[in-house]
């Protein structure tokens, strides 16, 4: 299949390009588009055969349900059987934006979208291209992140191109996604709202509006409530070590690991903060990628997936990543870093 890539204005998307995307979606085809979090791979959420193409293109396990994207409250009504006061508060405070709500589904939502679950995950994105594409299409759009299953989520059109060219008919390329991490997935139906996946809206932000908020923390023999959390995501090709602790000791440990890596003839990639970069630079890693300032987790969040993908592109076979402080967006960043490192973590 030929993949067309259209460069679209992320602020004032051109009507003709939105129409082209909408036409394909209406015909049951897939379209990749930017959201404020990461790129989505969209299909008509009400058409099971269109949605099945998503699983084929990504190589995604069938039991991993899809987030349904809406452009207004009326569209959300079509999908949700029962709202809760907590869900209403979330809609008021965080929509449109990087928060996905899990609520009981209506029968109109096909089983393939929810992986057979009784709940549906829905979100109203704030990115103008996403919002206006849904509007133009006229129905809700089911969309997982537009990467091959197991790869870091795409935060740039070029990432989607790299993963999915030849497999989908259209990529709307609106440049970099501002948040750069996926949405927070929140169960708002249980007694206490529970975060199933950390993301663009932090626990602290949610607590201010909702009061008590829990985090789904399944033990080893329990299944996570967001089925996708059981899979290893964000896996770069190379081995990855995450170093966490007091910054001076982190820099020292990373310098040691660069030398050890070089002694084993490894191509070493370093993902670090702005503050640590000058010290690590002196050890000549094959790639040094600055994630952002340790004091600006939003910057680190928006650059992380690009850094991981760059390591793959440059043929890095040992990645050394510097952890940042947990809390706020830092928690979501560290969740992704730990996942990418496959729990290969050194505390110093
Ligand atoms: O920011 C985002 O959330 C992006 C953009 C495109 O919106 N989408 C995204 O989708 O990250 P995906 O498919 O890569 O991740 C969706 C996560 C998975 O962990 C999935 O298991 C969970 O949400 N999920 C989806 N539907 C669910 C449901 N009904 N109940 C529980 N978890 C659900
Ligand atoms: Mg994903």
CSV table of N, CA and C in Angstrom, one decimal, residues 57-208:
chain,number,residue,atom,x,y,z
A,57,UNK,N,-2.3,-3.5,11.4
A,57,UNK,CA,-1.2,-2.6,11.0
A,57,UNK,C,-0.2,-2.5,12.1
A,58,UNK,N,-0.6,-2.5,13.4
A,58,UNK,CA,0.3,-2.3,14.5
A,58,UNK,C,1.0,-3.6,15.0
A,59,UNK,N,0.3,-4.7,14.6
A,59,UNK,CA,0.7,-6.0,15.3
A,59,UNK,C,0.3,-6.0,16.7
A,60,UNK,N,-0.9,-5.5,17.0
A,60,UNK,CA,-1.3,-5.3,18.4
A,60,UNK,C,-2.1,-6.5,18.9
A,61,UNK,N,-1.9,-7.0,20.1
A,61,UNK,CA,-2.6,-8.1,20.7
A,61,UNK,C,-4.1,-7.7,20.7
A,62,UNK,N,-5.0,-8.7,20.4
A,62,UNK,CA,-6.4,-8.4,20.3
A,62,UNK,C,-7.1,-8.0,21.6
A,63,UNK,N,-6.5,-8.5,22.7
A,63,UNK,CA,-7.1,-8.2,24.0
A,63,UNK,C,-6.8,-6.8,24.6
A,64,UNK,N,-6.0,-6.0,23.8
A,64,UNK,CA,-5.7,-4.7,24.3
A,64,UNK,C,-6.6,-3.6,23.7
A,65,UNK,N,-7.6,-3.1,24.5
A,65,UNK,CA,-8.6,-2.2,24.0
A,65,UNK,C,-8.1,-0.9,23.5
A,66,UNK,N,-9.0,-0.2,22.7
A,66,UNK,CA,-8.6,1.1,22.1
A,66,UNK,C,-9.3,2.2,22.8
A,67,UNK,N,-8.6,3.4,22.8
A,67,UNK,CA,-9.3,4.6,23.3
A,67,UNK,C,-10.1,5.2,22.2
A,68,UNK,N,-11.3,5.6,22.6
A,68,UNK,CA,-12.2,6.3,21.6
A,68,UNK,C,-12.2,7.8,21.8
A,69,UNK,N,-11.9,8.5,20.7
A,69,UNK,CA,-11.7,9.9,20.7
A,69,UNK,C,-13.0,10.6,20.2
A,70,UNK,N,-13.5,11.6,21.0
A,70,UNK,CA,-14.7,12.4,20.6
A,70,UNK,C,-14.3,13.9,20.5
A,71,UNK,N,-15.2,14.6,19.9
A,71,UNK,CA,-15.0,16.1,19.7
A,71,UNK,C,-16.0,16.9,20.6
A,72,UNK,N,-16.9,16.3,21.2
A,72,UNK,CA,-17.9,17.0,22.1
A,72,UNK,C,-18.6,16.0,23.0
A,73,UNK,N,-19.3,16.6,23.9
A,73,UNK,CA,-20.0,15.8,24.9
A,73,UNK,C,-21.1,14.9,24.3
A,74,UNK,N,-21.8,15.5,23.3
A,74,UNK,CA,-22.9,14.7,22.7
A,74,UNK,C,-22.3,13.4,22.1
A,75,UNK,N,-21.2,13.4,21.5
A,75,UNK,CA,-20.6,12.3,20.9
A,75,UNK,C,-20.2,11.2,22.0
A,76,UNK,N,-19.7,11.8,23.2
A,76,UNK,CA,-19.4,10.9,24.3
A,76,UNK,C,-20.7,10.2,24.8
A,77,UNK,N,-21.8,10.8,24.7
A,77,UNK,CA,-23.1,10.3,25.2
A,77,UNK,C,-23.4,9.0,24.4
A,78,UNK,N,-23.0,9.0,23.1
A,78,UNK,CA,-23.3,7.8,22.3
A,78,UNK,C,-22.6,6.5,22.8
A,79,UNK,N,-21.6,6.7,23.6
A,79,UNK,CA,-20.7,5.6,23.9
A,79,UNK,C,-20.8,5.1,25.3
A,80,UNK,N,-21.2,6.0,26.2
A,80,UNK,CA,-21.2,5.8,27.7
A,80,UNK,C,-22.6,5.5,28.2
A,81,UNK,N,-22.7,4.4,28.9
A,81,UNK,CA,-24.0,4.0,29.5
A,81,UNK,C,-24.4,4.8,30.7
A,82,UNK,N,-23.4,5.0,31.6
A,82,UNK,CA,-23.6,5.7,32.9
A,82,UNK,C,-22.5,6.6,33.3
A,83,UNK,N,-22.8,7.8,33.6
A,83,UNK,CA,-21.8,8.8,34.0
A,83,UNK,C,-21.8,8.8,35.6
A,84,UNK,N,-20.6,9.3,36.1
A,84,UNK,CA,-20.6,9.4,37.6
A,84,UNK,C,-20.2,10.9,37.9
A,85,UNK,N,-20.5,11.4,39.1
A,85,UNK,CA,-20.1,12.7,39.4
A,85,UNK,C,-18.6,13.0,39.2
A,86,UNK,N,-17.8,12.0,39.4
A,86,UNK,CA,-16.3,12.2,39.2
A,86,UNK,C,-16.0,12.3,37.8
A,87,UNK,N,-16.7,11.6,36.9
A,87,UNK,CA,-16.5,11.7,35.5
A,87,UNK,C,-16.9,13.2,35.0
A,88,UNK,N,-18.0,13.7,35.6
A,88,UNK,CA,-18.5,15.0,35.2
A,88,UNK,C,-17.4,16.0,35.6
A,89,UNK,N,-16.8,15.9,36.8
A,89,UNK,CA,-15.8,16.8,37.2
A,89,UNK,C,-14.6,16.8,36.3
A,90,UNK,N,-14.2,15.6,35.9
A,90,UNK,CA,-13.1,15.4,35.0
A,90,UNK,C,-13.3,16.1,33.7
A,91,UNK,N,-14.5,15.9,33.1
A,91,UNK,CA,-14.9,16.5,31.8
A,91,UNK,C,-14.8,18.0,32.0
A,92,UNK,N,-15.3,18.6,33.0
A,92,UNK,CA,-15.3,20.0,33.3
A,92,UNK,C,-13.9,20.6,33.3
A,93,UNK,N,-13.0,19.9,34.1
A,93,UNK,CA,-11.7,20.5,34.4
A,93,UNK,C,-10.6,20.1,33.3
A,94,UNK,N,-10.7,18.9,32.7
A,94,UNK,CA,-9.6,18.4,32.0
A,94,UNK,C,-9.9,18.2,30.5
A,95,UNK,N,-11.1,18.3,30.0
A,95,UNK,CA,-11.4,18.1,28.6
A,95,UNK,C,-11.6,19.5,28.0
A,96,UNK,N,-11.1,19.6,26.7
A,96,UNK,CA,-10.3,18.7,26.0
A,96,UNK,C,-8.9,18.7,26.6
A,97,UNK,N,-8.3,17.5,26.5
A,97,UNK,CA,-6.9,17.4,27.1
A,97,UNK,C,-6.5,15.9,27.3
A,98,UNK,N,-5.3,15.7,27.9
A,98,UNK,CA,-4.7,14.4,27.9
A,98,UNK,C,-5.2,13.5,29.1
A,99,UNK,N,-6.5,13.4,29.2
A,99,UNK,CA,-7.1,12.5,30.2
A,99,UNK,C,-8.2,11.6,29.6
A,100,UNK,N,-8.0,10.3,29.8
A,100,UNK,CA,-8.9,9.3,29.2
A,100,UNK,C,-9.8,8.8,30.4
A,101,UNK,N,-11.1,8.7,30.2
A,101,UNK,CA,-12.0,8.3,31.2
A,101,UNK,C,-12.5,6.9,30.9
A,102,UNK,N,-12.5,6.0,31.9
A,102,UNK,CA,-13.0,4.6,31.7
A,102,UNK,C,-14.4,4.5,32.4
A,103,UNK,N,-15.4,4.2,31.6
A,103,UNK,CA,-16.8,4.2,32.0
A,103,UNK,C,-17.5,3.1,31.4
A,104,UNK,N,-18.7,2.7,32.0
A,104,UNK,CA,-19.5,1.6,31.4
A,104,UNK,C,-19.9,1.9,29.9
A,105,UNK,N,-19.8,0.9,29.0
A,105,UNK,CA,-20.0,1.2,27.6
A,105,UNK,C,-21.5,0.9,27.2
A,106,UNK,N,-21.9,1.6,26.2
A,106,UNK,CA,-23.2,1.3,25.6
A,106,UNK,C,-23.0,0.1,24.6
A,107,UNK,N,-24.1,-0.5,24.3
A,107,UNK,CA,-24.0,-1.7,23.3
A,107,UNK,C,-23.5,-1.2,21.9
A,108,UNK,N,-23.6,0.1,21.6
A,108,UNK,CA,-23.2,0.6,20.3
A,108,UNK,C,-21.7,0.5,20.1
A,109,UNK,N,-20.9,0.3,21.2
A,109,UNK,CA,-19.5,0.2,21.1
A,109,UNK,C,-19.1,-1.2,20.8
A,110,UNK,N,-18.5,-1.5,19.6
A,110,UNK,CA,-18.2,-2.9,19.3
A,110,UNK,C,-17.2,-3.5,20.3
A,111,UNK,N,-17.3,-4.8,20.4
A,111,UNK,CA,-16.4,-5.6,21.3
A,111,UNK,C,-14.9,-5.5,21.0
A,112,UNK,N,-14.7,-5.3,19.7
A,112,UNK,CA,-13.2,-5.3,19.3
A,112,UNK,C,-12.6,-4.0,19.9
A,113,UNK,N,-13.4,-3.0,20.1
A,113,UNK,CA,-12.8,-1.7,20.6
A,113,UNK,C,-12.5,-1.9,22.1
A,114,UNK,N,-13.3,-2.6,22.8
A,114,UNK,CA,-13.1,-2.7,24.3
A,114,UNK,C,-12.4,-4.0,24.7
A,115,UNK,N,-12.0,-4.8,23.7
A,115,UNK,CA,-11.4,-6.1,24.0
A,115,UNK,C,-12.3,-7.0,24.8
A,116,UNK,N,-13.6,-6.8,24.5
A,116,UNK,CA,-14.6,-7.6,25.2
A,116,UNK,C,-15.0,-7.1,26.6
A,117,UNK,N,-14.3,-6.0,27.1
A,117,UNK,CA,-14.6,-5.5,28.4
A,117,UNK,C,-16.0,-4.8,28.4
A,118,UNK,N,-16.6,-4.6,29.6
A,118,UNK,CA,-17.8,-3.8,29.7
A,118,UNK,C,-17.6,-2.3,29.7
A,119,UNK,N,-16.4,-1.9,29.8
A,119,UNK,CA,-16.1,-0.5,29.9
A,119,UNK,C,-15.4,0.0,28.6
A,120,UNK,N,-15.6,1.3,28.4
A,120,UNK,CA,-15.0,2.0,27.2
A,120,UNK,C,-14.1,3.1,27.8
A,121,UNK,N,-13.0,3.3,27.1
A,121,UNK,CA,-12.1,4.4,27.4
A,121,UNK,C,-12.3,5.5,26.4
A,122,UNK,N,-12.6,6.7,26.9
A,122,UNK,CA,-12.9,7.8,26.0
A,122,UNK,C,-12.1,9.1,26.4
A,123,UNK,N,-11.8,9.9,25.3
A,123,UNK,CA,-11.1,11.1,25.6
A,123,UNK,C,-11.4,12.1,24.5
A,124,UNK,N,-11.4,13.4,24.9
A,124,UNK,CA,-11.6,14.5,24.0
A,124,UNK,C,-10.2,15.2,23.9
A,125,UNK,N,-9.5,15.0,22.7
A,125,UNK,CA,-8.2,15.6,22.6
A,125,UNK,C,-8.3,17.1,22.4
A,126,UNK,N,-7.2,17.8,22.7
A,126,UNK,CA,-7.2,19.3,22.5
A,126,UNK,C,-6.5,19.7,21.2
A,127,UNK,N,-5.8,18.8,20.6
A,127,UNK,CA,-5.1,19.2,19.4
A,127,UNK,C,-6.0,19.6,18.3
A,128,UNK,N,-5.9,20.8,17.6
A,128,UNK,CA,-6.8,21.2,16.6
A,128,UNK,C,-7.0,20.2,15.5
A,129,UNK,N,-5.9,19.5,15.1
A,129,UNK,CA,-6.1,18.6,13.9
A,129,UNK,C,-7.0,17.4,14.4
A,130,UNK,N,-6.7,16.9,15.6
A,130,UNK,CA,-7.5,15.8,16.1
A,130,UNK,C,-9.0,16.2,16.2
A,131,UNK,N,-9.2,17.3,16.9
A,131,UNK,CA,-10.6,17.7,17.2
A,131,UNK,C,-11.3,18.0,15.9
A,132,UNK,N,-10.7,18.7,14.9
A,132,UNK,CA,-11.4,19.0,13.7
A,132,UNK,C,-11.6,17.8,12.8
A,133,UNK,N,-10.6,16.9,12.9
A,133,UNK,CA,-10.8,15.7,12.1
A,133,UNK,C,-12.0,14.9,12.5
A,134,UNK,N,-12.2,14.8,13.8
A,134,UNK,CA,-13.3,14.0,14.4
A,134,UNK,C,-14.6,14.8,14.0
A,135,UNK,N,-14.6,16.1,14.1
A,135,UNK,CA,-15.8,16.9,13.7
A,135,UNK,C,-16.2,16.6,12.2
A,136,UNK,N,-15.1,16.7,11.4
A,136,UNK,CA,-15.3,16.6,10.0
A,136,UNK,C,-15.8,15.2,9.6
A,137,UNK,N,-15.3,14.2,10.3
A,137,UNK,CA,-15.7,12.8,10.1
A,137,UNK,C,-17.1,12.5,10.5
A,138,UNK,N,-17.5,13.1,11.7
A,138,UNK,CA,-18.9,12.9,12.1
A,138,UNK,C,-19.1,11.8,13.0
A,139,UNK,N,-18.1,10.9,13.3
A,139,UNK,CA,-18.3,9.8,14.3
A,139,UNK,C,-17.0,9.7,15.2
A,140,UNK,N,-17.2,9.0,16.3
A,140,UNK,CA,-16.0,8.9,17.2
A,140,UNK,C,-14.9,8.1,16.5
A,141,UNK,N,-13.7,8.4,16.9
A,141,UNK,CA,-12.5,7.7,16.2
A,141,UNK,C,-11.7,6.9,17.3
A,142,UNK,N,-11.7,5.6,17.1
A,142,UNK,CA,-10.8,4.7,17.9
A,142,UNK,C,-9.4,4.9,17.5
A,143,UNK,N,-8.5,5.1,18.4
A,143,UNK,CA,-7.1,5.3,18.0
A,143,UNK,C,-6.1,5.0,19.2
A,144,UNK,N,-5.3,3.9,18.9
A,144,UNK,CA,-4.2,3.7,19.8
A,144,UNK,C,-3.0,4.6,19.3
A,145,UNK,N,-1.9,4.6,20.0
A,145,UNK,CA,-0.7,5.3,19.6
A,145,UNK,C,-0.3,4.7,18.2
A,146,UNK,N,0.2,5.5,17.3
A,146,UNK,CA,0.4,5.1,15.9
A,146,UNK,C,1.8,4.5,15.7
A,147,UNK,N,2.3,3.7,16.6
A,147,UNK,CA,3.6,3.0,16.5
A,147,UNK,C,3.3,1.5,16.3
A,148,UNK,N,4.4,0.8,15.8
A,148,UNK,CA,4.3,-0.6,15.8
A,148,UNK,C,4.3,-1.1,17.3
A,149,UNK,N,3.5,-2.1,17.6
A,149,UNK,CA,3.3,-2.6,18.9
A,149,UNK,C,4.7,-2.8,19.6
A,150,UNK,N,4.9,-2.3,20.8
A,150,UNK,CA,6.2,-2.6,21.5
A,150,UNK,C,7.2,-1.5,21.3
A,151,UNK,N,7.0,-0.6,20.3
A,151,UNK,CA,8.0,0.5,20.1
A,151,UNK,C,7.5,1.8,20.9
A,152,UNK,N,8.4,2.7,21.1
A,152,UNK,CA,8.0,4.0,21.7
A,152,UNK,C,6.9,4.7,20.9
A,153,UNK,N,6.0,5.3,21.6
A,153,UNK,CA,4.9,6.0,20.9
A,153,UNK,C,5.5,7.1,20.1
A,154,UNK,N,4.8,7.4,18.9
A,154,UNK,CA,5.3,8.4,18.0
A,154,UNK,C,5.0,9.8,18.4
A,155,UNK,N,5.9,10.7,18.5
A,155,UNK,CA,5.7,12.1,18.9
A,155,UNK,C,5.9,13.0,17.7
A,156,UNK,N,6.3,12.5,16.6
A,156,UNK,CA,6.5,13.3,15.4
A,156,UNK,C,6.0,12.5,14.2
A,157,UNK,N,5.6,13.2,13.1
A,157,UNK,CA,5.1,12.5,11.9
A,157,UNK,C,6.1,11.5,11.4
A,158,UNK,N,7.4,11.9,11.5
A,158,UNK,CA,8.5,11.0,11.0
A,158,UNK,C,8.5,9.7,11.7
A,159,UNK,N,8.1,9.7,13.0
A,159,UNK,CA,8.1,8.4,13.7
A,159,UNK,C,7.0,7.5,13.2
A,160,UNK,N,5.9,8.1,12.8
A,160,UNK,CA,4.8,7.3,12.2
A,160,UNK,C,5.2,6.7,10.9
A,161,UNK,N,5.8,7.6,10.1
A,161,UNK,CA,6.3,7.2,8.8
A,161,UNK,C,7.2,6.0,8.9
A,162,UNK,N,8.2,6.1,9.8
A,162,UNK,CA,9.2,5.0,10.0
A,162,UNK,C,8.5,3.7,10.4
A,163,UNK,N,7.5,3.8,11.2
A,163,UNK,CA,6.9,2.5,11.7
A,163,UNK,C,5.8,2.0,10.7
A,164,UNK,N,5.0,2.8,10.1
A,164,UNK,CA,3.8,2.4,9.4
A,164,UNK,C,3.7,2.6,7.9
A,165,UNK,N,4.8,3.2,7.4
A,165,UNK,CA,4.7,3.4,5.9
A,165,UNK,C,4.5,2.1,5.2
A,166,UNK,N,3.6,2.1,4.2
A,166,UNK,CA,3.3,0.9,3.4
A,166,UNK,C,2.2,0.1,4.1
A,167,UNK,N,1.8,0.5,5.3
A,167,UNK,CA,0.7,-0.3,6.0
A,167,UNK,C,-0.6,0.5,6.1
A,168,UNK,N,-0.5,1.8,5.9
A,168,UNK,CA,-1.7,2.7,6.1
A,168,UNK,C,-1.8,3.7,4.9
A,169,UNK,N,-3.0,4.2,4.5
A,169,UNK,CA,-3.0,5.0,3.4
A,169,UNK,C,-2.6,6.5,3.7
A,170,UNK,N,-2.8,7.0,4.9
A,170,UNK,CA,-2.5,8.4,5.1
A,170,UNK,C,-2.0,8.8,6.5
A,171,UNK,N,-1.0,9.6,6.5
A,171,UNK,CA,-0.5,10.2,7.7
A,171,UNK,C,-0.7,11.8,7.6
A,172,UNK,N,-1.4,12.3,8.6
A,172,UNK,CA,-1.5,13.8,8.7
A,172,UNK,C,-0.4,14.2,9.6
A,173,UNK,N,0.6,14.8,9.0
A,173,UNK,CA,1.9,15.2,9.8
A,173,UNK,C,1.8,16.6,10.2
A,174,UNK,N,1.5,16.8,11.5
A,174,UNK,CA,1.4,18.1,12.1
A,174,UNK,C,2.6,18.5,13.0
A,175,UNK,N,3.7,17.8,12.7
A,175,UNK,CA,4.9,18.1,13.5
A,175,UNK,C,4.9,17.5,14.9
A,176,UNK,N,5.6,18.1,15.8
A,176,UNK,CA,5.8,17.5,17.1
A,176,UNK,C,4.6,17.6,18.0
A,177,UNK,N,4.3,16.5,18.8
A,177,UNK,CA,3.2,16.6,19.7
A,177,UNK,C,3.6,17.3,21.0
A,178,UNK,N,2.9,18.3,21.4
A,178,UNK,CA,3.4,19.1,22.6
A,178,UNK,C,3.6,18.4,23.9
A,179,UNK,N,2.7,17.5,24.3
A,179,UNK,CA,2.9,16.8,25.6
A,179,UNK,C,4.0,15.7,25.4
A,180,UNK,N,3.9,14.9,24.4
A,180,UNK,CA,4.9,13.9,24.1
A,180,UNK,C,4.8,12.6,24.9
A,181,UNK,N,3.9,12.5,25.9
A,181,UNK,CA,3.6,11.3,26.6
A,181,UNK,C,2.1,11.0,26.4
A,182,UNK,N,1.7,9.8,26.5
A,182,UNK,CA,0.3,9.4,26.3
A,182,UNK,C,-0.6,10.0,27.5
A,183,UNK,N,-1.9,10.0,27.2
A,183,UNK,CA,-2.9,10.5,28.2
A,183,UNK,C,-2.9,9.6,29.5
A,184,UNK,N,-3.3,10.2,30.6
A,184,UNK,CA,-3.6,9.5,31.8
A,184,UNK,C,-4.9,8.7,31.6
A,185,UNK,N,-4.9,7.4,32.0
A,185,UNK,CA,-6.1,6.6,31.9
A,185,UNK,C,-6.7,6.5,33.3
A,186,UNK,N,-7.9,7.0,33.5
A,186,UNK,CA,-8.5,7.0,34.8
A,186,UNK,C,-9.8,6.3,34.8
A,187,UNK,N,-9.9,5.3,35.8
A,187,UNK,CA,-11.2,4.6,36.0
A,187,UNK,C,-12.0,5.5,36.9
A,188,UNK,N,-13.1,6.1,36.4
A,188,UNK,CA,-14.0,6.9,37.2
A,188,UNK,C,-15.3,6.3,37.5
A,189,UNK,N,-15.3,5.0,37.5
A,189,UNK,CA,-16.6,4.3,37.8
A,189,UNK,C,-16.5,3.6,39.2
A,190,UNK,N,-15.4,3.2,39.6
A,190,UNK,CA,-15.2,2.5,40.9
A,190,UNK,C,-15.5,3.5,42.1
A,191,UNK,N,-15.4,3.1,43.3
A,191,UNK,CA,-15.7,4.0,44.5
A,191,UNK,C,-14.7,5.1,44.5
A,192,UNK,N,-13.4,4.8,44.3
A,192,UNK,CA,-12.4,5.8,44.4
A,192,UNK,C,-11.8,5.8,43.0
A,193,UNK,N,-11.7,7.0,42.3
A,193,UNK,CA,-11.1,7.1,41.0
A,193,UNK,C,-9.7,6.5,41.0
A,194,UNK,N,-9.4,5.7,40.0
A,194,UNK,CA,-8.1,5.0,40.0
A,194,UNK,C,-7.3,5.2,38.7
A,195,UNK,N,-6.1,5.6,38.8
A,195,UNK,CA,-5.2,5.8,37.7
A,195,UNK,C,-4.8,4.4,37.1
A,196,UNK,N,-5.1,4.1,35.9
A,196,UNK,CA,-4.7,2.8,35.3
A,196,UNK,C,-3.4,3.0,34.6
A,197,UNK,N,-3.2,4.2,34.1
A,197,UNK,CA,-1.9,4.5,33.4
A,197,UNK,C,-1.6,5.9,33.7
A,198,UNK,N,-0.4,6.2,34.2
A,198,UNK,CA,0.1,7.6,34.5
A,198,UNK,C,0.3,8.2,33.1
A,199,UNK,N,0.1,9.5,33.0
A,199,UNK,CA,0.2,10.2,31.7
A,199,UNK,C,0.2,11.7,31.9
A,200,UNK,N,-0.3,12.4,30.8
A,200,UNK,CA,-0.2,13.8,30.7
A,200,UNK,C,-0.9,14.7,31.8
A,201,UNK,N,-1.9,14.1,32.5
A,201,UNK,CA,-2.5,14.8,33.7
A,201,UNK,C,-2.0,14.1,34.9
A,202,UNK,N,-1.4,14.8,35.9
A,202,UNK,CA,-0.7,14.1,37.0
A,202,UNK,C,-1.8,13.8,38.1
A,203,UNK,N,-1.4,12.9,39.0
A,203,UNK,CA,-2.2,12.5,40.1
A,203,UNK,C,-2.5,13.7,41.0
A,204,UNK,N,-1.5,14.6,41.2
A,204,UNK,CA,-1.7,15.8,42.0
A,204,UNK,C,-2.8,16.7,41.4
A,205,UNK,N,-2.8,16.8,40.1
A,205,UNK,CA,-3.8,17.6,39.4
A,205,UNK,C,-5.2,17.0,39.6
A,206,UNK,N,-5.2,15.7,39.5
A,206,UNK,CA,-6.5,15.0,39.7
A,206,UNK,C,-7.0,15.1,41.1
A,207,UNK,N,-6.1,15.0,42.1
A,207,UNK,CA,-6.5,15.1,43.5
A,207,UNK,C,-7.1,16.4,43.9
A,208,UNK,N,-6.6,17.5,43.2
A,208,UNK,CA,-7.1,18.8,43.5
A,208,UNK,C,-8.6,18.9,43.2
